[in-house]
Structures are given as C-alpha cells and as structure tokens.
CSV table of C-alpha atoms in Angstrom, one decimal:
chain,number,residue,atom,x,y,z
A,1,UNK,CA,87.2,-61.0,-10.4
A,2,UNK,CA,86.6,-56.9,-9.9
A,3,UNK,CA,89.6,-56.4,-12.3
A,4,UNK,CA,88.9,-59.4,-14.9
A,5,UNK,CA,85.3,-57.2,-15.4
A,6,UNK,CA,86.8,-53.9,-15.0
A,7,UNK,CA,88.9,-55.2,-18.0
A,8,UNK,CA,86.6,-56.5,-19.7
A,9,UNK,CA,84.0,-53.1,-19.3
A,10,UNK,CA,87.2,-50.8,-20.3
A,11,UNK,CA,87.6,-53.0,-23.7
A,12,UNK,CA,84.2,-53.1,-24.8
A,13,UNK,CA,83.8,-48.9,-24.0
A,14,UNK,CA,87.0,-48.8,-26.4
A,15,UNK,CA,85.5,-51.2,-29.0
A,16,UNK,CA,82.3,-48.8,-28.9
A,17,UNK,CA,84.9,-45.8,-29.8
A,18,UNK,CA,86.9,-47.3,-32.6
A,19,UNK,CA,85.9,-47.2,-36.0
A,20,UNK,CA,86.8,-50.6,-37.0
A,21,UNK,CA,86.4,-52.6,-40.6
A,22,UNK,CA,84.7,-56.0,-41.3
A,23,UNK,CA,85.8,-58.2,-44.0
A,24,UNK,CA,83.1,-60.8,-45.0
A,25,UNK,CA,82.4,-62.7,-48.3
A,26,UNK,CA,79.6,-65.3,-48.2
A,27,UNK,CA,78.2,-66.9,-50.8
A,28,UNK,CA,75.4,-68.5,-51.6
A,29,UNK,CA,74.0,-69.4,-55.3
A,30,UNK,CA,76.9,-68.1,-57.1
A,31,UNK,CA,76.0,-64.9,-55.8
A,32,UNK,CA,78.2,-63.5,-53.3
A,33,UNK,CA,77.8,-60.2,-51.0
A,34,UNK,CA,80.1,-58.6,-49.3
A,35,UNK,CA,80.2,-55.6,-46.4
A,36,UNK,CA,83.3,-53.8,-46.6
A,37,UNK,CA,82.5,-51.1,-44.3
A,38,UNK,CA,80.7,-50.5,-40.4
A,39,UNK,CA,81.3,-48.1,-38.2
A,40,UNK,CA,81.0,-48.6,-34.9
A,41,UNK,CA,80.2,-44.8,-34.1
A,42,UNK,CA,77.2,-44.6,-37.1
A,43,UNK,CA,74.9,-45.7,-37.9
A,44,UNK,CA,75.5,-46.7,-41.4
A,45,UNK,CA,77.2,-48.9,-43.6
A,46,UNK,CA,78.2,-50.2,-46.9
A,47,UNK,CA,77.2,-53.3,-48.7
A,48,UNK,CA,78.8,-54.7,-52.0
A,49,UNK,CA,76.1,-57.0,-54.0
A,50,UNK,CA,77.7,-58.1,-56.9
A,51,UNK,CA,79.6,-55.3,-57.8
A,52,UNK,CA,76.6,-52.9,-56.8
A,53,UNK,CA,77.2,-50.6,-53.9
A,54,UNK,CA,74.2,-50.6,-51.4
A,55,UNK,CA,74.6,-47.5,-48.6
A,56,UNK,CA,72.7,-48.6,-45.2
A,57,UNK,CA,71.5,-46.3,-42.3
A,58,UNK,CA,70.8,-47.6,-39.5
A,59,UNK,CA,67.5,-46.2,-38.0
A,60,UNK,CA,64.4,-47.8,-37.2
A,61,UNK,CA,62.5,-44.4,-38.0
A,62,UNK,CA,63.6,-44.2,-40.9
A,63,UNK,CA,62.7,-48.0,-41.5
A,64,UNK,CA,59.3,-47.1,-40.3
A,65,UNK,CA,59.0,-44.6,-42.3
A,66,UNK,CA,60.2,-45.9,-45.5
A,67,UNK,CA,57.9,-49.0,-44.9
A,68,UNK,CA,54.9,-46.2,-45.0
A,69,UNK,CA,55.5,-45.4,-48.2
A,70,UNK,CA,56.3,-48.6,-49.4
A,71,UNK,CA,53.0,-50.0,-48.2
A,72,UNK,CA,51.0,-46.8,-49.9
A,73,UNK,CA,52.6,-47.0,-53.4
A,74,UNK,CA,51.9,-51.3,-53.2
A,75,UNK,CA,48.2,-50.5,-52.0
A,76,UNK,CA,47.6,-48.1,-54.9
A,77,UNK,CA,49.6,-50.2,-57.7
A,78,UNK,CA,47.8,-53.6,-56.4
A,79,UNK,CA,43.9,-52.2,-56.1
A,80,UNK,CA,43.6,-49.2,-58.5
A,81,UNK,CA,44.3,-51.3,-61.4
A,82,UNK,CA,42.4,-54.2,-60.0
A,83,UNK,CA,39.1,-52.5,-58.9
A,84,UNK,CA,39.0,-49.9,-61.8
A,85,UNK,CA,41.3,-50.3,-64.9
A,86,UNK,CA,41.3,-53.9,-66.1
A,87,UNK,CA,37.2,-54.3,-65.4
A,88,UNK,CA,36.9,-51.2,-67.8
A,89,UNK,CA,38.9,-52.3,-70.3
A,90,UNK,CA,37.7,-56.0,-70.4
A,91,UNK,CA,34.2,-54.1,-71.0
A,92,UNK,CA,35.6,-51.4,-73.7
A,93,UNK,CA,35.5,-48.3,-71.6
A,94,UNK,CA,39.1,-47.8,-71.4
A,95,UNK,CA,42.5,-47.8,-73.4
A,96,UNK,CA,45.0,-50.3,-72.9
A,97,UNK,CA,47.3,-47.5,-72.6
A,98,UNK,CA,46.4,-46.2,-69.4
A,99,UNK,CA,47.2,-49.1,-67.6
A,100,UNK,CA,51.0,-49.1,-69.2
A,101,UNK,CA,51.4,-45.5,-68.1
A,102,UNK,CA,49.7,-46.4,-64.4
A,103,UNK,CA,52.7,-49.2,-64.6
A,104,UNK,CA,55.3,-47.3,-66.2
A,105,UNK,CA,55.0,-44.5,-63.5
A,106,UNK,CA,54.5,-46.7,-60.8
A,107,UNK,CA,57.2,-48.6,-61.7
A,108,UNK,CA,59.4,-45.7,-61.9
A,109,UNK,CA,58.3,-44.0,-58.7
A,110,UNK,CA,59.8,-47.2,-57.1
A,111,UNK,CA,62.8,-46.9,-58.9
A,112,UNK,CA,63.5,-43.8,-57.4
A,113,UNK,CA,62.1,-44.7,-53.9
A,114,UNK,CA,64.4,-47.8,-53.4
A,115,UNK,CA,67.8,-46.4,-55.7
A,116,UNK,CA,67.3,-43.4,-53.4
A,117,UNK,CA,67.6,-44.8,-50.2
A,118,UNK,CA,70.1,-47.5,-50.9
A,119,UNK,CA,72.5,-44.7,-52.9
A,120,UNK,CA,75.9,-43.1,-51.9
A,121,UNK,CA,74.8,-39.7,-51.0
A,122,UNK,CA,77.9,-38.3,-51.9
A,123,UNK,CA,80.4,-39.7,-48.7
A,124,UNK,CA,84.1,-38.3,-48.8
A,125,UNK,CA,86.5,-40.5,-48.8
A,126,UNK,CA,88.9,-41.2,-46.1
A,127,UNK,CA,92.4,-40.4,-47.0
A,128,UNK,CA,91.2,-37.3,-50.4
A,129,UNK,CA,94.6,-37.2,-52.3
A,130,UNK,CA,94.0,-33.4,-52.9
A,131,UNK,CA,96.9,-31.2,-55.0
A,132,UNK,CA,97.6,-27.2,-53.2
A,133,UNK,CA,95.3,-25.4,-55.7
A,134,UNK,CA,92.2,-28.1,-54.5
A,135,UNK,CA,93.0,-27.9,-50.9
A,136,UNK,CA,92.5,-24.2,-51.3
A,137,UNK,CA,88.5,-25.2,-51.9
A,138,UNK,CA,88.1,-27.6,-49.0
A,139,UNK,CA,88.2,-27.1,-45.5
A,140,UNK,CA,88.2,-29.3,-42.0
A,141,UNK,CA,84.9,-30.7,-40.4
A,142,UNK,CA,84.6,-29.4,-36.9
A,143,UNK,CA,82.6,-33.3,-35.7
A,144,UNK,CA,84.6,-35.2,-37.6
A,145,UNK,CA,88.2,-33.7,-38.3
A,146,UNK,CA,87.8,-34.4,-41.9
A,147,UNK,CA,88.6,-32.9,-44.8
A,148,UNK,CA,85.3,-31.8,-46.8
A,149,UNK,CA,84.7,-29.6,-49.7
A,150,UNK,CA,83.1,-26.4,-49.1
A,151,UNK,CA,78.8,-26.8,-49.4
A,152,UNK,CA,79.7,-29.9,-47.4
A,153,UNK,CA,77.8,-31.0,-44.3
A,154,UNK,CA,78.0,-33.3,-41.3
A,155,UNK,CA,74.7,-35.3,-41.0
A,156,UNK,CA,74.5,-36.0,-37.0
A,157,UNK,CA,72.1,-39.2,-37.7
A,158,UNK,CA,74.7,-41.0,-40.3
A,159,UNK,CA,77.6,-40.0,-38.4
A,160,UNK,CA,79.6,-38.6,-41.6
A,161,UNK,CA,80.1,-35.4,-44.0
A,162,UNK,CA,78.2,-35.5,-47.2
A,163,UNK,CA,79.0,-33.8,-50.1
A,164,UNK,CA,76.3,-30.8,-51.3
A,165,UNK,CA,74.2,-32.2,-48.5
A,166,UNK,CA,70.7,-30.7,-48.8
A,167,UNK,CA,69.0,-32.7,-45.9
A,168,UNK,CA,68.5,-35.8,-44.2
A,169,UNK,CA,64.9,-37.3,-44.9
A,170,UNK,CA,63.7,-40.4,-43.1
A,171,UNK,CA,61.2,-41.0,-45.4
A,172,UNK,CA,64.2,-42.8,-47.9
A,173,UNK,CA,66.0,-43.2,-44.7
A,174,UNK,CA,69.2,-41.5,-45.9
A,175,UNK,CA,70.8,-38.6,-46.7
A,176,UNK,CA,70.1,-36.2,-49.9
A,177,UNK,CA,72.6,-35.4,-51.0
A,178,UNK,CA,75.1,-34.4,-54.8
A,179,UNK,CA,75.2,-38.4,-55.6
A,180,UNK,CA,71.6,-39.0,-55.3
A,181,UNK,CA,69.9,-35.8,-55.4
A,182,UNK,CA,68.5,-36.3,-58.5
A,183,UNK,CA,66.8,-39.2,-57.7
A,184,UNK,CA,65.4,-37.9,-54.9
A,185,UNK,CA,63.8,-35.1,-57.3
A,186,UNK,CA,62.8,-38.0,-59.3
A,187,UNK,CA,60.8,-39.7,-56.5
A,188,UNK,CA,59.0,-36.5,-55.9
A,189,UNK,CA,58.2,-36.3,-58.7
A,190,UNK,CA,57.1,-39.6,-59.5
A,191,UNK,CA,55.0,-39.2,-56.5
A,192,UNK,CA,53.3,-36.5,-57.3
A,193,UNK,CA,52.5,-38.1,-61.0
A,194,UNK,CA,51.3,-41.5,-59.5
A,195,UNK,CA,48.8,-39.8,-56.8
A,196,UNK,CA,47.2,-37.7,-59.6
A,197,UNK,CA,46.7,-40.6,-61.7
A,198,UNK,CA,45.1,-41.9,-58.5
A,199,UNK,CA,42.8,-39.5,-57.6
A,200,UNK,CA,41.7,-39.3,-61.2
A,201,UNK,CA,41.1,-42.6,-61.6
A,202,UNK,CA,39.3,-42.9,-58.6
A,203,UNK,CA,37.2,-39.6,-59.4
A,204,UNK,CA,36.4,-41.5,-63.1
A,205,UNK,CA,35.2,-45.0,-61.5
A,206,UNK,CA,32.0,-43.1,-59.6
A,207,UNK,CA,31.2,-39.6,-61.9
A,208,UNK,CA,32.5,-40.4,-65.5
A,209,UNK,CA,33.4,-44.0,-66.7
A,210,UNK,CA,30.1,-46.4,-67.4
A,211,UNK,CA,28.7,-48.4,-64.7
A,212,UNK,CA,30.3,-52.5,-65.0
A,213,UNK,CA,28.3,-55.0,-66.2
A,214,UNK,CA,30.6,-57.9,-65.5
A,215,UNK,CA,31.7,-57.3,-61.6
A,216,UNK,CA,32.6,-60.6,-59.7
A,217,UNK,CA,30.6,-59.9,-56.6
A,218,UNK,CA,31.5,-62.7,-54.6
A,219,UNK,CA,35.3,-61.4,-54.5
A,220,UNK,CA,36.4,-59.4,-51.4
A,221,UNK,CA,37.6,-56.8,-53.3
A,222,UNK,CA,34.2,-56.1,-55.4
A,223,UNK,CA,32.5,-56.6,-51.8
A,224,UNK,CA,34.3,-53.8,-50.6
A,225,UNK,CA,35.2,-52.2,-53.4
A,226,UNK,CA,33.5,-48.5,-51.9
A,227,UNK,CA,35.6,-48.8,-48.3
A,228,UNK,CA,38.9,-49.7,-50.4
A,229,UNK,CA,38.6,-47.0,-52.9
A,230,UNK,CA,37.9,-44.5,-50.3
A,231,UNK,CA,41.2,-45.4,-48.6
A,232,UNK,CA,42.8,-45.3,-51.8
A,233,UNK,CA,41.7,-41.4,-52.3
A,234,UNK,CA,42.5,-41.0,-48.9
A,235,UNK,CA,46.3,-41.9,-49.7
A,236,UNK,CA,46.6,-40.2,-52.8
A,237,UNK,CA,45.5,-37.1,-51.5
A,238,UNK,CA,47.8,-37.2,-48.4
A,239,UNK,CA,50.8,-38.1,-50.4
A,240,UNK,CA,49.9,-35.6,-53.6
A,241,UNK,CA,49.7,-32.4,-51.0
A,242,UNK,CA,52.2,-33.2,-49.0
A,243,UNK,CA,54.8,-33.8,-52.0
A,244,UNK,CA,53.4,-30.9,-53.6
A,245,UNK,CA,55.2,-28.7,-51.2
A,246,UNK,CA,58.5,-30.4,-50.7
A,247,UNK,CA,58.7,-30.9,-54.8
A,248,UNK,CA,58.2,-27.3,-55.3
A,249,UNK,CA,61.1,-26.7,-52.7
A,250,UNK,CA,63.5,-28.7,-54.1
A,251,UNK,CA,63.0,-26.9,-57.6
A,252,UNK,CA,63.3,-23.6,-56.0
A,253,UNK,CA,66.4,-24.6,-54.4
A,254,UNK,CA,67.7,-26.2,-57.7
A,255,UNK,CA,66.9,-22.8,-59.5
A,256,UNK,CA,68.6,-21.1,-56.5
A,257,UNK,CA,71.6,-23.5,-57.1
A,258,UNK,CA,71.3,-23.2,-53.3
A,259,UNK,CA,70.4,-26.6,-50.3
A,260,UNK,CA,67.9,-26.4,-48.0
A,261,UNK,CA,70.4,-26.4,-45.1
A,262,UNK,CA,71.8,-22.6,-46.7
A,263,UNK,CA,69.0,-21.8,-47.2
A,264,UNK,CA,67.3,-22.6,-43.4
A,265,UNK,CA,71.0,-21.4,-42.7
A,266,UNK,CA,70.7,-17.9,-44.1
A,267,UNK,CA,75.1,-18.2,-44.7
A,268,UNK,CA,74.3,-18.7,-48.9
A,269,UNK,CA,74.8,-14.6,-50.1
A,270,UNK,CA,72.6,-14.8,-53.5
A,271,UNK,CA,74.4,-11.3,-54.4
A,272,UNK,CA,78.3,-13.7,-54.2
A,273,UNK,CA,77.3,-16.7,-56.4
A,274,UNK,CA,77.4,-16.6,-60.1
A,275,UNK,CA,74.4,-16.5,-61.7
A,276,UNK,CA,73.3,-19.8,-64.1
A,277,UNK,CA,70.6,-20.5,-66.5
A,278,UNK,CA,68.2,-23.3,-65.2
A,279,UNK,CA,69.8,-25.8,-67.8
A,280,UNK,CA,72.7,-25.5,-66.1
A,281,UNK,CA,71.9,-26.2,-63.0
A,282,UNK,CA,69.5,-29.0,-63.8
A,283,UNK,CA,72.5,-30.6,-65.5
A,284,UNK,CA,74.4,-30.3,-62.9
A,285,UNK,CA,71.8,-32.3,-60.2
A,286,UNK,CA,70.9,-34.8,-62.9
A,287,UNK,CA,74.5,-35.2,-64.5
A,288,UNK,CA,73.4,-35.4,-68.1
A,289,UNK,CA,72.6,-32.1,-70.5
A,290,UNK,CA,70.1,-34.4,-72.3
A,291,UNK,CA,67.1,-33.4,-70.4
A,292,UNK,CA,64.7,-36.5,-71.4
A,293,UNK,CA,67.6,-38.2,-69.2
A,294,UNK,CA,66.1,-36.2,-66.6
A,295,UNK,CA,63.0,-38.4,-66.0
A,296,UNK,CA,65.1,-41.9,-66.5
A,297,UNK,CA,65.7,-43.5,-62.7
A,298,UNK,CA,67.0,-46.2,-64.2
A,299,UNK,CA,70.8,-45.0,-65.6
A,300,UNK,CA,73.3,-44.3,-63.8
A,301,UNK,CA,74.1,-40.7,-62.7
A,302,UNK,CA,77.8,-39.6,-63.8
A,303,UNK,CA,79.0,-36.1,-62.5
A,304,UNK,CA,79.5,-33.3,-65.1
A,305,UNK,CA,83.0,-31.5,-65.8
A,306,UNK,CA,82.3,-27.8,-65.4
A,307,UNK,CA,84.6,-25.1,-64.4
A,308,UNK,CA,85.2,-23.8,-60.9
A,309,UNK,CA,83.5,-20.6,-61.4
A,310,UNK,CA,80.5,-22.2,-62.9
A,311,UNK,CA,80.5,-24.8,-60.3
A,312,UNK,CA,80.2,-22.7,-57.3
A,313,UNK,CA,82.4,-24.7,-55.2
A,314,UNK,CA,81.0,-27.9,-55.0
C-alpha cells in the first residue's frame, strides 16, 4: 500500500515537471477549436479557433484585472450615449456624428483591449533552424536553456522568453511584447481618446448643452441619472491620468527604440545604438510605413524587412 502511493506521488511530482502536449479537436456547429499547446510548468497556453491563434495566460490577477477594465469601457459605452448623446440629438442639440465617433473609438479601444491580450507576444519557437551568421545574434536563456535573440527576455509569470519583450502588464493579462506591441500602444491610446470624449461629454450635459425637454423620468437611468454620471467622470478621470503616464512612456521608449525592462535595466548604452528617425521606428512597432495604418487595430500586423544595422538586433 506505502509503495503503490509512493508510486503514485513520485508520478504525479514528474507529471508536474514535464512539459507535455495535448491534442484535442472538438466540434460543435461546424466550428471546431483546437489547443495544440499547455505547459505544465506555465501558466499559458495556445488555442487554435478556426485558424486564429488565441495566446492564454493563466492568472487570476490578471483575469481580475482585465475584467476591470472591461467593465469600465462597457459602463461608459452603455450610459454615456444613453443618458447624454441620443436625448440631445432626438431634441436637435447634437450631431449625429458624435455618436459614430463615441462608437468608432470605443469600438476600437476594444479591439485593441481584447487582440492585445489574446495575441502572440512574440514566443520563440522551440527547435529555431538558425544558419552560423544568425546564431552569431542570439544567445542562450539562463531559466530556460533556450535559444533567444538578443533584446529577448524571460517573463517569470508566463514561464517563457519573449521576443523584444518590454513588460508584462496584468491589465491585458499578457506579455508586451515585438508581436503585439503595437496594439498595446493602440489601447493606450484608444484609452486615452475614449476617457476624453467622456469627460467632455459629461462636462457638456451640466455647463453647455440645453437643458432636455423630453426625459423619460420614470426610467432608472433618468432617476439616477446625477449618481451615474458622476461615476462615469469618476472612471474617465481615473483611467485618462493613469494612461496618460504609461502612454507617454511607451512613446518615449519607442523614440528611444529602447523597452522598458533596458531601460529600468540601465544595460541599453544610448551612445552604442544607431541612431533612427521616429518613422523608422514607428514602422518598425506597427509593421507598416503607411502611418494612417498606425491607428487601424483591426489588420493584421506583418514584420518589416530592415537591415541588421538598422534593426538593432532584434
């Protein structure tokens, strides 16, 4: 009996070490799924909806904190509009075009949110096919014994290296890194566009915009419409100065071609690296020289072809 659960302990301790692969198609509607990679000693994995490849972190912090965010932006998108922008322009006071770009912005800012946190962050592969002159450029993880380009990092929480890694933010509950940088840049800035709208509007409904002639007081929302509004400012101007900071970090450290982990670091020598004009290394994050690309979440990012001195190793 002691050595039937000795066994039985010493198998599941190696089963907890292994890195081991799961093969699973099910499908259901015509639609099938499949998860072609866990590891056992991360906490991520890889999902495969038809044909698009979903990148999972297991954390409940970072669920937490995504859900935050996710719960602000459908606050704002559901009660703004509601409680200020189609009452006014029923009555005239407003442009129909202000509610598209409320929409438009919103709409993008969640585009970024959930393409942010569900994209490849830039993970190596497992076996790199590299010739003698690339080899030169990479060297091997000390965590995870893996090859790695240089400006590559090991992120401790997702258990793997990550190509141009810049950080790990729980608030998309994944990695930043070359793949999805820029629409992580794109969520900032998103943010920052949506909580100004906000505040605006909200400012516009008490000190600017006629008083409404045709409110529906017996609704919940007209009841309370003060207490709801006020939550609404409170939001947008939580979210608006917090971004503010983190945005204008990122576009230092794009300017900087630099990461915020050299640059917390201090081992990035700004007198070694070639020096680039912002254009370049704008494309670069965003993949595309067309720069009203830039602000598009929707596309598909697709690395440029630059040389090796322009690229700075990465």
């Amino acid at each position: 009996m002691l050595e039937n659960l000795s066994r039985s302990g010493s198998i599941c301790k190696e089963r907890k070490e292994l890195t081991f692969r799961v093969q699973m198609i099910l499908c259901q509607s015509g639609a099938g799924y499949r998860i072609h990679e866990i590891q056992a000693g991360s906490h991520r994995g890889n999902l495969s909806v038809m044909g698009l490849q979903i990148h999972l972190v297991y954390d409940p912090q970072g669920w937490c904190c995504v859900s935050i965010i996710t719960f602000v932006w459908l606050y704002n998108t559901l009660f703004v509009p509601k409680l200020i922008l189609y009452p006014h322009y029923e009555e005239e006071h407003i442009p129909a075009a202000l509610i598209v770009l409320y929409y438009l912005v919103s709409l993008c800012c969640v585009t970024s949110l959930v393409r942010a946190s569900i994209a490849d962050p830039g993970q190596l592969p497992q076996n790199p096919e590299l010739s003698y002159s690339e080899r030169q450029h990479w060297e091997t993880c000390n965590k995870c014994n893996k090859l790695r380009p240089k400006r590559s990092h090991h992120c401790s929480r997702c258990g793997h290296c990550v190509r141009k890694m810049d950080h790990h933010c729980p608030w998309i509950n994944n990695c930043v890194g070359e793949d999805n940088h820029w629409l992580f840049l794109l969520l900032c800035f998103y943010t920052e566009f949506l909580s100004f709208l906000t505040l605006v509007f909200n400012f516009c409904q008490y000190y600017y915009l006629q008083p409404l002639t045709k409110v529906k007081e017996e609704l919940f929302v007209f009841r309370h419409e003060l207490a709801m509004l006020r939550i609404s400012t409170l939001m947008g101007i939580v979210m608006f100065g917090g971004m503010f900071g983190l945005f204008y970090g990122q576009l230092s450290n794009v300017l900087a071609d630099t990461t915020t982990i050299e640059r917390m670091s201090s081992c990035f020598d700004e007198t070694l690296k070639p020096s680039k004009p912002w254009q370049q290394t704008f494309s670069e994050v965003f993949g595309t020289r067309w720069k009203i690309l830039w602000f598009i979440p929707f596309r598909q990012r697709q690395p440029l072809r630059v040389s090796y001195n322009l690229a700075n190793h990465v």
